[in-house]
mmCIF file of C-alpha atoms and ligand atoms in Angstrom:
data_model
loop_
_atom_site.group_PDB
_atom_site.id
_atom_site.type_symbol
_atom_site.label_atom_id
_atom_site.label_comp_id
_atom_site.label_asym_id
_atom_site.label_seq_id
_atom_site.Cartn_x
_atom_site.Cartn_y
_atom_site.Cartn_z
ATOM 1 C CA MET A 7 -60.405 -21.734 -8.089
ATOM 2 C CA ALA A 8 -62.738 -22.625 -5.019
ATOM 3 C CA LYS A 9 -63.289 -19.499 -3.175
ATOM 4 C CA THR A 10 -60.711 -19.610 0.181
ATOM 5 C CA GLU A 11 -62.935 -18.559 3.244
ATOM 6 C CA THR A 12 -59.904 -19.218 6.055
ATOM 7 C CA THR A 13 -56.159 -18.730 6.091
ATOM 8 C CA ARG A 14 -53.476 -20.571 8.407
ATOM 9 C CA PHE A 15 -51.029 -18.484 9.793
ATOM 10 C CA ALA A 16 -47.859 -18.247 12.040
ATOM 11 C CA VAL A 17 -48.311 -16.384 15.316
ATOM 12 C CA ILE A 18 -45.200 -15.478 17.848
ATOM 13 C CA GLU A 19 -47.216 -16.526 21.048
ATOM 14 C CA GLN A 20 -44.336 -16.073 23.725
ATOM 15 C CA GLU A 21 -40.975 -15.976 23.977
ATOM 16 C CA ARG A 22 -39.535 -19.000 21.839
ATOM 17 C CA VAL A 23 -43.444 -20.088 21.481
ATOM 18 C CA VAL A 24 -44.284 -19.828 17.440
ATOM 19 C CA LYS A 25 -47.608 -21.573 16.341
ATOM 20 C CA VAL A 26 -49.871 -21.979 13.472
ATOM 21 C CA HIS A 27 -53.413 -20.253 14.043
ATOM 22 C CA GLU A 28 -56.098 -19.906 11.804
ATOM 23 C CA ARG A 29 -58.635 -16.634 11.068
ATOM 24 C CA LYS A 30 -61.144 -15.417 8.335
ATOM 25 C CA ILE A 31 -59.499 -13.706 5.729
ATOM 26 C CA PRO A 32 -60.618 -10.167 6.185
ATOM 27 C CA GLU A 33 -62.824 -8.811 3.238
ATOM 28 C CA LEU A 34 -60.885 -6.917 0.428
ATOM 29 C CA LYS A 35 -61.656 -3.502 0.075
ATOM 30 C CA ALA A 36 -61.603 -1.681 -2.936
ATOM 31 C CA ASP A 37 -57.926 -1.148 -3.207
ATOM 32 C CA GLU A 38 -56.699 -4.380 -1.759
ATOM 33 C CA VAL A 39 -55.508 -7.497 -3.208
ATOM 34 C CA LEU A 40 -55.746 -11.127 -2.286
ATOM 35 C CA ILE A 41 -52.154 -12.850 -2.257
ATOM 36 C CA LYS A 42 -51.443 -16.392 -2.008
ATOM 37 C CA ASN A 43 -48.442 -16.805 -0.164
ATOM 38 C CA GLY A 44 -45.166 -18.522 -1.914
ATOM 39 C CA ALA A 45 -42.392 -17.703 0.897
ATOM 40 C CA CYS A 46 -42.126 -15.750 4.229
ATOM 41 C CA ASN A 47 -38.461 -15.314 5.669
ATOM 42 C CA ILE A 48 -37.811 -14.867 9.142
ATOM 43 C CA CYS A 49 -35.976 -11.717 9.545
ATOM 44 C CA THR A 50 -33.837 -10.591 12.484
ATOM 45 C CA THR A 51 -36.627 -8.476 14.039
ATOM 46 C CA ASP A 52 -38.815 -11.838 14.186
ATOM 47 C CA TYR A 53 -36.433 -13.845 15.757
ATOM 48 C CA GLY A 54 -35.072 -11.191 17.980
ATOM 49 C CA GLN A 55 -38.687 -11.046 19.237
ATOM 50 C CA TRP A 56 -38.555 -14.973 19.331
ATOM 51 C CA THR A 57 -35.385 -15.011 21.807
ATOM 52 C CA GLY A 58 -36.585 -12.057 23.763
ATOM 53 C CA ALA A 59 -33.699 -9.737 22.489
ATOM 54 C CA ARG A 60 -36.507 -7.346 21.189
ATOM 55 C CA LYS A 61 -38.556 -6.307 23.838
ATOM 56 C CA ASN A 62 -40.436 -3.565 21.872
ATOM 57 C CA LEU A 63 -42.549 -5.966 19.922
ATOM 58 C CA LYS A 64 -45.812 -7.101 21.627
ATOM 59 C CA PHE A 65 -47.341 -10.527 21.542
ATOM 60 C CA PRO A 66 -49.324 -12.093 19.976
ATOM 61 C CA MET A 67 -47.217 -11.236 17.043
ATOM 62 C CA ALA A 68 -48.832 -12.294 13.670
ATOM 63 C CA PHE A 69 -45.293 -11.466 12.175
ATOM 64 C CA GLY A 70 -43.791 -11.735 8.674
ATOM 65 C CA HIS A 71 -42.863 -8.794 6.640
ATOM 66 C CA GLU A 72 -40.769 -10.422 4.194
ATOM 67 C CA PHE A 73 -42.495 -12.244 1.761
ATOM 68 C CA SER A 74 -43.339 -12.755 -1.772
ATOM 69 C CA GLY A 75 -46.646 -14.411 -3.584
ATOM 70 C CA THR A 76 -48.999 -14.264 -6.554
ATOM 71 C CA ILE A 77 -52.068 -12.265 -6.775
ATOM 72 C CA VAL A 78 -55.308 -14.288 -6.765
ATOM 73 C CA ASP A 79 -58.435 -11.990 -6.053
ATOM 74 C CA MET A 80 -58.505 -7.856 -5.968
ATOM 75 C CA GLY A 81 -60.858 -4.961 -5.399
ATOM 76 C CA SER A 82 -62.377 -2.804 -7.911
ATOM 77 C CA GLU A 83 -59.931 0.139 -7.568
ATOM 78 C CA VAL A 84 -56.629 -2.091 -7.944
ATOM 79 C CA LYS A 85 -54.828 -0.671 -10.625
ATOM 80 C CA GLY A 86 -52.086 -1.930 -12.413
ATOM 81 C CA PHE A 87 -52.002 -5.490 -11.542
ATOM 82 C CA GLU A 88 -53.464 -8.389 -13.186
ATOM 83 C CA ILE A 89 -54.894 -11.905 -11.173
ATOM 84 C CA GLY A 90 -51.916 -14.536 -11.466
ATOM 85 C CA GLU A 91 -48.876 -11.663 -11.079
ATOM 86 C CA PRO A 92 -45.897 -12.790 -8.898
ATOM 87 C CA VAL A 93 -45.226 -9.964 -6.457
ATOM 88 C CA GLY A 94 -43.113 -9.045 -3.641
ATOM 89 C CA ILE A 95 -44.143 -6.659 -0.893
ATOM 90 C CA GLY A 96 -43.436 -3.453 0.751
ATOM 91 C CA TYR A 97 -44.597 -1.678 3.250
ATOM 92 C CA ASP A 98 -48.361 -0.671 3.836
ATOM 93 C CA ASN A 99 -49.284 3.047 2.813
ATOM 94 C CA CYS A 100 -52.186 5.064 2.483
ATOM 95 C CA GLY A 101 -51.201 6.690 -0.932
ATOM 96 C CA LYS A 102 -52.851 9.988 0.109
ATOM 97 C CA CYS A 103 -51.162 11.695 2.818
ATOM 98 C CA GLU A 104 -48.632 14.592 2.348
ATOM 99 C CA PHE A 105 -45.661 12.171 2.649
ATOM 100 C CA CYS A 106 -47.195 9.339 0.579
ATOM 101 C CA LYS A 107 -47.965 11.778 -2.230
ATOM 102 C CA LYS A 108 -44.193 12.848 -2.367
ATOM 103 C CA GLY A 109 -43.281 8.807 -2.370
ATOM 104 C CA LEU A 110 -42.120 9.300 1.166
ATOM 105 C CA THR A 111 -44.310 6.024 1.987
ATOM 106 C CA SER A 112 -42.162 5.033 5.250
ATOM 107 C CA GLU A 113 -43.422 8.207 6.874
ATOM 108 C CA CYS A 114 -46.987 7.220 5.685
ATOM 109 C CA VAL A 115 -49.532 8.913 8.895
ATOM 110 C CA THR A 116 -51.269 5.719 8.702
ATOM 111 C CA LEU A 117 -48.706 3.774 9.848
ATOM 112 C CA GLY A 118 -49.076 4.284 13.634
ATOM 113 C CA GLU A 119 -47.796 1.710 15.615
ATOM 114 C CA GLY A 120 -45.800 -0.160 12.615
ATOM 115 C CA ARG A 121 -45.027 -3.955 13.892
ATOM 116 C CA ASN A 122 -47.431 -3.753 17.022
ATOM 117 C CA LYS A 123 -50.266 -2.715 14.629
ATOM 118 C CA LEU A 124 -53.210 -4.418 16.462
ATOM 119 C CA SER A 125 -56.066 -6.348 13.922
ATOM 120 C CA PRO A 126 -59.717 -6.366 14.857
ATOM 121 C CA ASP A 127 -59.163 -10.221 16.241
ATOM 122 C CA GLY A 128 -56.736 -9.717 18.309
ATOM 123 C CA TYR A 129 -53.062 -10.072 16.896
ATOM 124 C CA HIS A 130 -50.152 -7.711 15.870
ATOM 125 C CA GLY A 131 -48.277 -7.538 13.289
ATOM 126 C CA GLY A 132 -48.826 -7.522 9.333
ATOM 127 C CA PHE A 133 -50.055 -11.555 8.841
ATOM 128 C CA GLY A 134 -46.655 -11.867 6.263
ATOM 129 C CA CYS A 135 -46.402 -15.717 7.446
ATOM 130 C CA SER A 136 -49.714 -16.616 6.498
ATOM 131 C CA GLU A 137 -51.254 -18.860 3.495
ATOM 132 C CA TYR A 138 -53.368 -15.792 2.257
ATOM 133 C CA VAL A 139 -52.404 -12.141 2.767
ATOM 134 C CA VAL A 140 -54.316 -8.951 2.065
ATOM 135 C CA LYS A 141 -52.292 -6.321 0.821
ATOM 136 C CA PRO A 142 -53.248 -2.638 -0.538
ATOM 137 C CA TYR A 143 -52.138 -2.528 -3.930
ATOM 138 C CA ARG A 144 -49.842 0.322 -3.432
ATOM 139 C CA SER A 145 -46.983 -1.962 -1.284
ATOM 140 C CA LEU A 146 -46.937 -4.502 -4.248
ATOM 141 C CA PHE A 147 -44.118 -4.534 -6.540
ATOM 142 C CA LYS A 148 -44.038 -6.935 -9.650
ATOM 143 C CA MET A 149 -41.751 -9.232 -9.785
ATOM 144 C CA ASP A 150 -40.387 -11.967 -12.769
ATOM 145 C CA PRO A 151 -42.112 -15.159 -12.601
ATOM 146 C CA SER A 152 -38.719 -16.950 -12.934
ATOM 147 C CA ILE A 153 -38.035 -15.780 -9.450
ATOM 148 C CA ASP A 154 -38.357 -18.353 -6.690
ATOM 149 C CA PRO A 155 -40.646 -16.919 -4.290
ATOM 150 C CA SER A 156 -38.004 -17.187 -1.293
ATOM 151 C CA GLU A 157 -35.807 -14.856 -3.144
ATOM 152 C CA ALA A 158 -38.689 -12.764 -4.296
ATOM 153 C CA ALA A 159 -39.409 -12.355 -0.787
ATOM 154 C CA PHE A 160 -36.221 -10.203 -0.283
ATOM 155 C CA VAL A 161 -37.766 -6.997 -1.800
ATOM 156 C CA GLU A 162 -38.368 -5.612 1.426
ATOM 157 C CA PRO A 163 -34.831 -6.077 3.053
ATOM 158 C CA VAL A 164 -33.292 -4.993 -0.420
ATOM 159 C CA GLY A 165 -35.308 -1.743 -0.240
ATOM 160 C CA THR A 166 -33.761 -1.045 2.913
ATOM 161 C CA VAL A 167 -30.527 -1.572 1.532
ATOM 162 C CA CYS A 168 -31.510 0.800 -1.375
ATOM 163 C CA GLN A 169 -33.057 3.502 0.758
ATOM 164 C CA GLY A 170 -29.366 3.331 2.934
ATOM 165 C CA LEU A 171 -27.120 3.494 -0.468
ATOM 166 C CA ARG A 172 -29.563 6.454 -1.907
ATOM 167 C CA LYS A 173 -29.113 8.081 1.502
ATOM 168 C CA LEU A 174 -25.272 7.647 1.503
ATOM 169 C CA ARG A 175 -24.940 8.719 -2.366
ATOM 170 C CA VAL A 176 -22.560 6.189 -3.525
ATOM 171 C CA SER A 177 -21.166 6.582 -7.233
ATOM 172 C CA ALA A 178 -19.369 4.054 -9.383
ATOM 173 C CA GLY A 179 -15.658 4.046 -8.749
ATOM 174 C CA GLU A 180 -16.187 4.456 -4.764
ATOM 175 C CA LYS A 181 -14.195 2.392 -2.513
ATOM 176 C CA VAL A 182 -16.830 1.342 -0.005
ATOM 177 C CA VAL A 183 -16.236 -0.809 3.220
ATOM 178 C CA VAL A 184 -19.165 -3.044 4.443
ATOM 179 C CA ILE A 185 -18.680 -4.396 7.941
ATOM 180 C CA GLY A 186 -20.203 -7.403 8.731
ATOM 181 C CA ALA A 187 -21.326 -10.164 6.260
ATOM 182 C CA GLY A 188 -24.581 -11.459 7.439
ATOM 183 C CA THR A 189 -27.595 -11.120 5.535
ATOM 184 C CA MET A 190 -28.007 -7.313 5.580
ATOM 185 C CA GLY A 191 -23.923 -6.721 4.987
ATOM 186 C CA ILE A 192 -24.051 -9.230 1.991
ATOM 187 C CA LEU A 193 -26.973 -7.480 0.392
ATOM 188 C CA ASN A 194 -25.073 -3.989 1.075
ATOM 189 C CA ALA A 195 -22.394 -5.378 -0.700
ATOM 190 C CA LEU A 196 -23.977 -6.904 -3.678
ATOM 191 C CA ALA A 197 -25.956 -3.474 -4.285
ATOM 192 C CA LEU A 198 -22.892 -1.845 -3.986
ATOM 193 C CA LYS A 199 -21.264 -3.555 -6.846
ATOM 194 C CA ALA A 200 -24.612 -3.379 -8.978
ATOM 195 C CA GLU A 201 -23.666 0.458 -8.595
ATOM 196 C CA GLY A 202 -20.508 -0.177 -9.559
ATOM 197 C CA CYS A 203 -18.598 0.514 -6.490
ATOM 198 C CA ASP A 204 -15.729 -1.369 -5.184
ATOM 199 C CA VAL A 205 -16.292 -3.390 -2.067
ATOM 200 C CA LEU A 206 -14.477 -4.613 0.849
ATOM 201 C CA ILE A 207 -16.360 -6.426 3.478
ATOM 202 C CA THR A 208 -15.052 -7.522 7.027
ATOM 203 C CA GLU A 209 -16.560 -10.406 8.965
ATOM 204 C CA MET A 210 -15.059 -12.819 11.718
ATOM 205 C CA MET A 211 -17.153 -16.003 11.312
ATOM 206 C CA GLU A 212 -15.857 -18.665 8.690
ATOM 207 C CA LYS A 213 -19.136 -19.553 7.390
ATOM 208 C CA LYS A 214 -19.958 -16.336 6.668
ATOM 209 C CA LEU A 215 -16.630 -15.288 4.664
ATOM 210 C CA LYS A 216 -16.970 -18.139 2.532
ATOM 211 C CA VAL A 217 -20.366 -17.062 1.299
ATOM 212 C CA ALA A 218 -19.073 -13.755 1.007
ATOM 213 C CA ARG A 219 -16.113 -14.961 -1.031
ATOM 214 C CA ASN A 220 -18.265 -17.348 -2.931
ATOM 215 C CA LEU A 221 -20.419 -14.416 -4.068
ATOM 216 C CA GLY A 222 -16.936 -13.097 -5.554
ATOM 217 C CA LEU A 223 -16.656 -10.561 -2.615
ATOM 218 C CA HIS A 224 -13.352 -9.079 -1.559
ATOM 219 C CA ALA A 225 -13.670 -10.202 2.404
ATOM 220 C CA VAL A 226 -11.228 -9.232 5.117
ATOM 221 C CA ASP A 227 -11.138 -11.962 7.953
ATOM 222 C CA VAL A 228 -10.957 -9.760 11.204
ATOM 223 C CA SER A 229 -10.220 -12.646 13.509
ATOM 224 C CA LYS A 230 -6.578 -13.147 11.549
ATOM 225 C CA GLU A 231 -6.246 -9.360 10.048
ATOM 226 C CA ASP A 232 -6.494 -5.915 11.364
ATOM 227 C CA PRO A 233 -9.552 -4.506 9.399
ATOM 228 C CA VAL A 234 -8.160 -0.871 9.384
ATOM 229 C CA GLU A 235 -4.797 -1.937 8.309
ATOM 230 C CA LYS A 236 -6.293 -3.684 5.462
ATOM 231 C CA VAL A 237 -8.495 -0.337 4.217
ATOM 232 C CA LYS A 238 -5.563 1.560 4.344
ATOM 233 C CA GLU A 239 -3.772 -0.874 2.188
ATOM 234 C CA TRP A 240 -6.624 -1.653 -0.176
ATOM 235 C CA THR A 241 -6.911 2.731 -0.211
ATOM 236 C CA ASP A 242 -3.376 3.654 -0.846
ATOM 237 C CA GLY A 243 -3.408 5.176 2.797
ATOM 238 C CA ARG A 244 -6.055 7.273 2.065
ATOM 239 C CA GLY A 245 -9.612 5.369 3.883
ATOM 240 C CA ALA A 246 -12.705 4.207 2.309
ATOM 241 C CA ASP A 247 -14.972 6.634 0.748
ATOM 242 C CA ALA A 248 -17.792 5.415 2.722
ATOM 243 C CA VAL A 249 -18.283 2.749 5.323
ATOM 244 C CA ILE A 250 -21.482 0.652 6.190
ATOM 245 C CA LEU A 251 -22.140 -0.536 9.186
ATOM 246 C CA ALA A 252 -24.194 -3.708 8.868
ATOM 247 C CA VAL A 253 -23.862 -4.865 12.588
ATOM 248 C CA GLY A 254 -24.595 -3.190 15.614
ATOM 249 C CA VAL A 255 -21.872 -3.286 18.231
ATOM 250 C CA THR A 256 -19.712 -0.655 19.493
ATOM 251 C CA ALA A 257 -15.947 -2.235 18.072
ATOM 252 C CA ALA A 258 -17.702 -1.743 14.444
ATOM 253 C CA ASN A 259 -18.518 1.750 15.457
ATOM 254 C CA ASP A 260 -14.721 2.443 16.441
ATOM 255 C CA GLN A 261 -13.552 0.806 13.430
ATOM 256 C CA ALA A 262 -15.797 2.739 10.838
ATOM 257 C CA LEU A 263 -14.336 6.292 12.227
ATOM 258 C CA GLU A 264 -10.902 4.929 11.682
ATOM 259 C CA MET A 265 -11.467 3.260 8.067
ATOM 260 C CA VAL A 266 -13.594 6.359 6.305
ATOM 261 C CA LYS A 267 -10.797 8.827 4.522
ATOM 262 C CA HIS A 268 -9.775 11.802 6.322
ATOM 263 C CA LEU A 269 -12.043 14.348 4.560
ATOM 264 C CA HIS A 270 -15.900 14.167 3.475
ATOM 265 C CA GLY A 271 -15.770 10.643 4.644
ATOM 266 C CA ARG A 272 -19.575 9.156 4.968
ATOM 267 C CA ILE A 273 -20.725 6.217 7.610
ATOM 268 C CA LEU A 274 -24.073 4.766 6.963
ATOM 269 C CA LEU A 275 -25.368 3.518 10.433
ATOM 270 C CA PHE A 276 -27.314 0.515 8.665
ATOM 271 C CA ALA A 277 -27.837 -1.734 11.996
ATOM 272 C CA ALA A 278 -29.490 -1.582 15.176
ATOM 273 C CA GLY A 279 -27.905 -3.307 18.107
ATOM 274 C CA TYR A 280 -29.312 -4.888 21.265
ATOM 275 C CA PRO A 281 -28.288 -3.779 23.804
ATOM 276 C CA ALA A 282 -27.929 -0.230 21.814
ATOM 277 C CA PRO A 283 -23.990 0.313 20.794
ATOM 278 C CA GLU A 284 -22.076 3.358 21.583
ATOM 279 C CA LEU A 285 -20.834 5.930 19.350
ATOM 280 C CA HIS A 286 -17.447 7.266 20.616
ATOM 281 C CA VAL A 287 -17.106 10.558 18.327
ATOM 282 C CA ASP A 288 -15.762 13.946 18.795
ATOM 283 C CA SER A 289 -17.560 16.209 17.827
ATOM 284 C CA ASN A 290 -14.897 18.320 16.402
ATOM 285 C CA LEU A 291 -13.693 15.647 14.489
ATOM 286 C CA ILE A 292 -16.851 15.629 12.377
ATOM 287 C CA HIS A 293 -16.937 19.252 12.080
ATOM 288 C CA TYR A 294 -12.811 19.385 10.673
ATOM 289 C CA ARG A 295 -13.050 16.269 8.818
ATOM 290 C CA LYS A 296 -16.161 17.361 7.448
ATOM 291 C CA MET A 297 -17.821 13.822 8.083
ATOM 292 C CA GLU A 298 -21.014 12.678 7.847
ATOM 293 C CA LEU A 299 -22.878 10.271 9.797
ATOM 294 C CA ILE A 300 -26.145 8.903 8.337
ATOM 295 C CA GLY A 301 -28.817 7.191 9.824
ATOM 296 C CA THR A 302 -31.187 4.789 7.835
ATOM 297 C CA PHE A 303 -33.823 2.436 8.469
ATOM 298 C CA SER A 304 -36.992 1.124 6.568
ATOM 299 C CA ALA A 305 -37.394 2.088 2.645
ATOM 300 C CA ASP A 306 -39.773 4.352 0.546
ATOM 301 C CA LEU A 307 -41.568 3.495 -2.596
ATOM 302 C CA CYS A 308 -38.645 4.344 -4.882
ATOM 303 C CA ASP A 309 -36.314 2.097 -3.014
ATOM 304 C CA PHE A 310 -39.012 -0.984 -2.903
ATOM 305 C CA LYS A 311 -39.182 -0.320 -7.053
ATOM 306 C CA LYS A 312 -35.555 -0.410 -7.316
ATOM 307 C CA ALA A 313 -35.229 -3.486 -5.090
ATOM 308 C CA ALA A 314 -37.845 -5.348 -7.135
ATOM 309 C CA GLU A 315 -35.782 -4.447 -10.429
ATOM 310 C CA LEU A 316 -32.781 -5.682 -8.664
ATOM 311 C CA ILE A 317 -34.107 -8.913 -8.017
ATOM 312 C CA SER A 318 -36.254 -9.519 -10.980
ATOM 313 C CA GLU A 319 -33.516 -8.386 -13.398
ATOM 314 C CA LYS A 320 -31.008 -10.696 -11.564
ATOM 315 C CA LYS A 321 -28.573 -8.153 -10.947
ATOM 316 C CA ILE A 322 -28.044 -9.320 -7.179
ATOM 317 C CA ASP A 323 -27.644 -12.806 -6.683
ATOM 318 C CA LEU A 324 -29.874 -14.201 -3.398
ATOM 319 C CA SER A 325 -29.248 -17.736 -4.144
ATOM 320 C CA LYS A 326 -26.849 -18.062 -1.100
ATOM 321 C CA LEU A 327 -28.932 -16.037 1.398
ATOM 322 C CA VAL A 328 -31.805 -18.624 1.645
ATOM 323 C CA GLU A 329 -30.513 -20.814 4.361
ATOM 324 C CA ALA A 330 -33.308 -23.157 4.494
ATOM 325 C CA LYS A 331 -37.022 -23.792 3.708
ATOM 326 C CA TYR A 332 -39.647 -25.289 5.977
ATOM 327 C CA PRO A 333 -43.304 -25.588 5.569
ATOM 328 C CA LEU A 334 -45.686 -23.439 7.672
ATOM 329 C CA ASP A 335 -46.265 -26.505 9.635
ATOM 330 C CA GLN A 336 -42.743 -26.585 10.991
ATOM 331 C CA VAL A 337 -42.300 -22.878 11.822
ATOM 332 C CA GLN A 338 -41.038 -23.736 15.223
ATOM 333 C CA GLU A 339 -38.304 -25.664 13.757
ATOM 334 C CA ALA A 340 -38.039 -22.746 11.023
ATOM 335 C CA PHE A 341 -37.063 -20.153 14.052
ATOM 336 C CA GLU A 342 -34.768 -22.742 15.678
ATOM 337 C CA ALA A 343 -32.924 -22.806 12.275
ATOM 338 C CA ALA A 344 -33.143 -18.898 11.998
ATOM 339 C CA VAL A 345 -31.287 -18.306 15.289
ATOM 340 C CA VAL A 346 -28.419 -20.738 14.702
ATOM 341 C CA PRO A 347 -25.258 -18.279 14.516
ATOM 342 C CA GLY A 348 -24.410 -17.857 10.869
ATOM 343 C CA ALA A 349 -27.456 -18.341 9.517
ATOM 344 C CA TYR A 350 -28.863 -16.825 6.565
ATOM 345 C CA ARG A 351 -32.377 -15.848 5.796
ATOM 346 C CA VAL A 352 -34.715 -19.130 7.017
ATOM 347 C CA SER A 353 -37.758 -19.197 4.656
ATOM 348 C CA VAL A 354 -41.143 -20.646 5.513
ATOM 349 C CA VAL A 355 -42.637 -21.889 2.140
ATOM 350 C CA PHE A 356 -46.477 -22.731 1.326
HETATM 351 ZN ZN1 LIG B 27 -37.019 -7.388 7.842
HETATM 352 ZN ZN1 LIG B 28 -49.935 7.969 3.634
#
């Protein structure tokens, strides 16, 4: 293969403007791998910056953290990978700090500014929506070659789901409610089913209800039925063992508190909302009901490993969650498609 010197990549320059730029591919360090990108999916965080909803992210943003590709070159200290292997991508980590040594890679001391990290050539972000991407080998996870790159790009979001379920300590046979059937709600529901849980998902948008039902999920239409009543019926009046909030709105928070079982109920706050939702909870209730309110965000090494397995072994069906595919040159159109209400992941393909 001819040696590639430069790469084209997508940049959110300002609100509503995303363009293709070009840069020199950074020289590989000993522990780094060069990946030829297969697909980069546009996450809620990405289009939230594009629409202006997420003001915490800086411009110009070389966005993209949900991507997958094939290894085309590697440094001398890379272990456990071969050129030509398909990989999904987790988060960068140093592998050396006290957190990384324990596998708590999401707490790595080198993460610093996170997605606002500034490159020497003046871009924020991780350059995931780029023809070629340089990554430390520690953030890669092997994928089965039969997996479509747009689906292999789900290692990151599925990893965050795996962390959430790990923190929620779900076990087979438990009855778990997921509020919201957007991409993350559906992923939570599919991963719960893979764990052997009994799942009920609530949603108000017709399109999302249809997708949930096509995936074999027990979905309740909250525009027609009272979700709290439906959960009570479903659990013979007891309430759910756990509730996952996959939407960040105050009304959903209120519902979760009513849906969860009276004693030892667990609620996972999976989603953020902008503006920040409120949580109306009497702390005496948490005490007397022995309730657990659990926060989750991002993922650790073990979560990404599990996500890569779930996807590679086809234990979760991602086919309905890829809404549309666009080439890099149409990245502006891709963002326009990603913000259509009810859209699942829009994928930029290379
Ligand atoms: Zn994401
Ligand atoms: Zn570290």
